[in-house]
Amino acid sequence: MSAHADPHCIFCKIVAGQIPSRKVYEDDELFAFHDIHPWAPVHFLMVPKLHVASMAHVGPEHEALLGRIMALAPKLALEQGCQPYPDGGFRIVVNTGAQGGQEVHHLHVHVMGGPRPWARG
Ligand code: AMP
Ligand code: ZN
């Protein structure tokens, strides 16, 4: 586990390979994996390898990292089976804090898509 990880964080453990996941993508800064309880036919999570607790913790120093996640999401969405815009498309969600519905406190971007109906949402 890297020096920038939180040893108690489930997503840091996934990034480090200490908890198994179904990997979608990995590079030096980012990791993406399928959500274990999918809401939609396609549902994966994109996380920075760096432990950032939530969107509420994001500052100017994270601009490039967040930009990379957002710029990569459409490509991964298509690769994972989302259908093309405009008839297909996808939904991007970042739950933040208790009232925002955040359960795992390592910043993650949900990418959901595929034919409806969805299990939720
Ligand atoms: P959130 O409510 O935005 O914090 O969402 C956390 C998401 O992480 C939920 O959709 C969970 O299904 C998902 N999740 C939790 N543990 C795992 C895991 N071990 N592997 C994959 N997804 C997970
Ligand atoms: Zn973490």
Short mmCIF file of C-alpha atoms and ligand atoms in Angstrom, two decimals:
data_model
loop_
_atom_site.label_atom_id
_atom_site.label_comp_id
_atom_site.label_asym_id
_atom_site.label_seq_id
_atom_site.Cartn_x
_atom_site.Cartn_y
_atom_site.Cartn_z
CA MET A 1 0.00 0.00 0.00
CA SER A 2 1.40 3.42 -0.95
CA ALA A 3 2.31 6.18 1.48
CA HIS A 4 -0.76 8.11 0.32
CA ALA A 5 -3.16 5.35 1.31
CA ASP A 6 -5.32 4.97 4.41
CA PRO A 7 -4.77 1.46 5.84
CA HIS A 8 -8.37 1.36 7.09
CA CYS A 9 -9.92 2.37 3.76
CA ILE A 10 -11.65 -0.33 1.72
CA PHE A 11 -10.97 1.41 -1.60
CA CYS A 12 -7.28 1.92 -0.75
CA LYS A 13 -7.20 -1.83 -0.11
CA ILE A 14 -8.84 -2.48 -3.49
CA VAL A 15 -6.30 -0.20 -5.21
CA ALA A 16 -3.49 -2.09 -3.44
CA GLY A 17 -4.95 -5.48 -4.47
CA GLN A 18 -5.52 -6.45 -0.83
CA ILE A 19 -9.27 -6.80 -1.47
CA PRO A 20 -10.27 -8.38 -4.78
CA SER A 21 -12.19 -6.38 -7.37
CA ARG A 22 -13.22 -6.72 -10.99
CA LYS A 23 -10.83 -4.22 -12.53
CA VAL A 24 -11.98 -1.99 -15.38
CA TYR A 25 -8.92 0.25 -15.73
CA GLU A 26 -5.67 1.17 -14.02
CA ASP A 27 -2.89 3.68 -14.56
CA ASP A 28 -0.43 5.50 -12.29
CA GLU A 29 -3.08 7.74 -10.76
CA LEU A 30 -6.44 6.08 -11.32
CA PHE A 31 -8.19 2.78 -10.68
CA ALA A 32 -11.63 1.68 -11.86
CA PHE A 33 -13.60 -1.43 -10.90
CA HIS A 34 -17.12 -2.82 -11.09
CA ASP A 35 -19.48 -1.92 -8.27
CA ILE A 36 -20.27 -4.98 -6.18
CA HIS A 37 -23.99 -4.02 -5.99
CA PRO A 38 -24.73 -2.59 -9.45
CA TRP A 39 -27.67 -0.25 -9.95
CA ALA A 40 -27.53 -0.56 -13.71
CA PRO A 41 -26.37 -3.09 -16.35
CA VAL A 42 -23.09 -1.14 -16.43
CA HIS A 43 -21.94 0.23 -13.06
CA PHE A 44 -18.33 0.84 -12.23
CA LEU A 45 -16.44 3.14 -9.89
CA MET A 46 -13.49 5.35 -10.77
CA VAL A 47 -11.17 6.31 -7.92
CA PRO A 48 -7.93 8.22 -7.57
CA LYS A 49 -5.22 5.97 -6.15
CA LEU A 50 -4.47 8.82 -3.77
CA HIS A 51 -6.72 8.64 -0.71
CA VAL A 52 -9.00 11.68 -0.93
CA ALA A 53 -11.92 11.21 1.47
CA SER A 54 -14.65 12.90 -0.57
CA MET A 55 -15.52 15.66 -3.03
CA ALA A 56 -15.71 17.93 0.02
CA HIS A 57 -11.94 17.48 0.40
CA VAL A 58 -11.13 18.47 -3.18
CA GLY A 59 -9.08 21.59 -3.79
CA PRO A 60 -7.12 23.21 -6.62
CA GLU A 61 -4.37 20.62 -6.18
CA HIS A 62 -6.81 17.95 -7.41
CA GLU A 63 -7.93 19.71 -10.59
CA ALA A 64 -5.82 17.61 -12.93
CA LEU A 65 -6.75 14.36 -11.20
CA LEU A 66 -10.49 15.06 -11.39
CA GLY A 67 -10.10 16.25 -14.95
CA ARG A 68 -8.47 12.97 -15.86
CA ILE A 69 -11.30 10.97 -14.27
CA MET A 70 -13.97 12.97 -16.10
CA ALA A 71 -12.14 12.85 -19.42
CA LEU A 72 -11.63 9.09 -19.17
CA ALA A 73 -15.18 8.21 -18.04
CA PRO A 74 -16.84 8.35 -21.52
CA LYS A 75 -14.25 6.01 -23.04
CA LEU A 76 -14.53 3.48 -20.21
CA ALA A 77 -18.34 3.74 -20.29
CA LEU A 78 -18.42 2.70 -23.95
CA GLU A 79 -15.83 -0.04 -23.39
CA GLN A 80 -17.95 -1.44 -20.56
CA GLY A 81 -21.11 -1.61 -22.62
CA CYS A 82 -22.83 1.75 -22.33
CA GLN A 83 -24.47 2.59 -25.63
CA PRO A 84 -23.51 5.70 -27.60
CA TYR A 85 -24.95 9.15 -26.99
CA PRO A 86 -27.66 10.35 -27.47
CA ASP A 87 -29.84 7.20 -27.33
CA GLY A 88 -27.52 5.47 -24.88
CA GLY A 89 -25.33 7.50 -22.57
CA PHE A 90 -24.49 7.13 -18.92
CA ARG A 91 -24.94 8.72 -15.52
CA ILE A 92 -22.09 10.02 -13.38
CA VAL A 93 -22.71 10.38 -9.64
CA VAL A 94 -20.42 11.44 -6.80
CA ASN A 95 -22.14 10.94 -3.45
CA THR A 96 -20.61 13.25 -0.86
CA GLY A 97 -21.07 13.13 2.91
CA ALA A 98 -23.85 11.50 4.92
CA GLN A 99 -26.64 13.61 3.46
CA GLY A 100 -25.16 13.08 0.01
CA GLY A 101 -25.45 9.33 0.48
CA GLN A 102 -21.72 8.58 0.69
CA GLU A 103 -20.92 5.26 2.36
CA VAL A 104 -17.30 4.72 1.41
CA HIS A 105 -15.05 7.62 2.35
CA HIS A 106 -12.57 7.44 -0.52
CA LEU A 107 -13.56 9.70 -3.41
CA HIS A 108 -15.26 7.67 -6.13
CA VAL A 109 -17.16 8.47 -9.28
CA HIS A 110 -20.04 6.14 -10.13
CA VAL A 111 -20.49 5.54 -13.85
CA MET A 112 -23.80 3.85 -14.68
CA GLY A 113 -25.48 3.00 -17.93
CA GLY A 114 -26.94 0.34 -20.18
CA PRO A 115 -30.48 -0.52 -21.22
CA ARG A 116 -33.33 0.34 -18.87
CA PRO A 117 -34.98 -0.55 -16.58
CA TRP A 118 -32.19 -0.31 -14.04
CA ALA A 119 -32.21 -2.02 -10.66
CA ARG A 120 -32.24 1.44 -9.04
CA GLY A 121 -32.18 5.02 -10.20
P1 AMP B 1 -21.30 5.46 -2.03
O1 AMP B 1 -22.65 5.30 -1.43
O2 AMP B 1 -21.28 6.47 -3.14
O3 AMP B 1 -20.22 5.66 -1.01
O4 AMP B 1 -21.04 4.12 -2.80
C1 AMP B 1 -20.18 3.13 -2.40
C2 AMP B 1 -20.30 2.06 -3.44
O5 AMP B 1 -19.24 1.14 -3.27
C3 AMP B 1 -21.61 1.25 -3.36
O6 AMP B 1 -22.30 1.36 -4.61
C4 AMP B 1 -21.12 -0.16 -3.08
O7 AMP B 1 -21.90 -1.15 -3.75
C5 AMP B 1 -19.71 -0.14 -3.58
N1 AMP B 1 -18.81 -1.07 -2.93
C6 AMP B 1 -18.63 -1.25 -1.61
N2 AMP B 1 -17.71 -2.19 -1.38
C7 AMP B 1 -17.28 -2.62 -2.60
C8 AMP B 1 -16.34 -3.60 -3.04
N3 AMP B 1 -15.63 -4.34 -2.18
N4 AMP B 1 -16.17 -3.77 -4.37
C9 AMP B 1 -16.88 -3.04 -5.24
N5 AMP B 1 -17.79 -2.10 -4.90
C10 AMP B 1 -17.99 -1.90 -3.59
ZN ZN B 2 -8.72 5.30 0.52
#
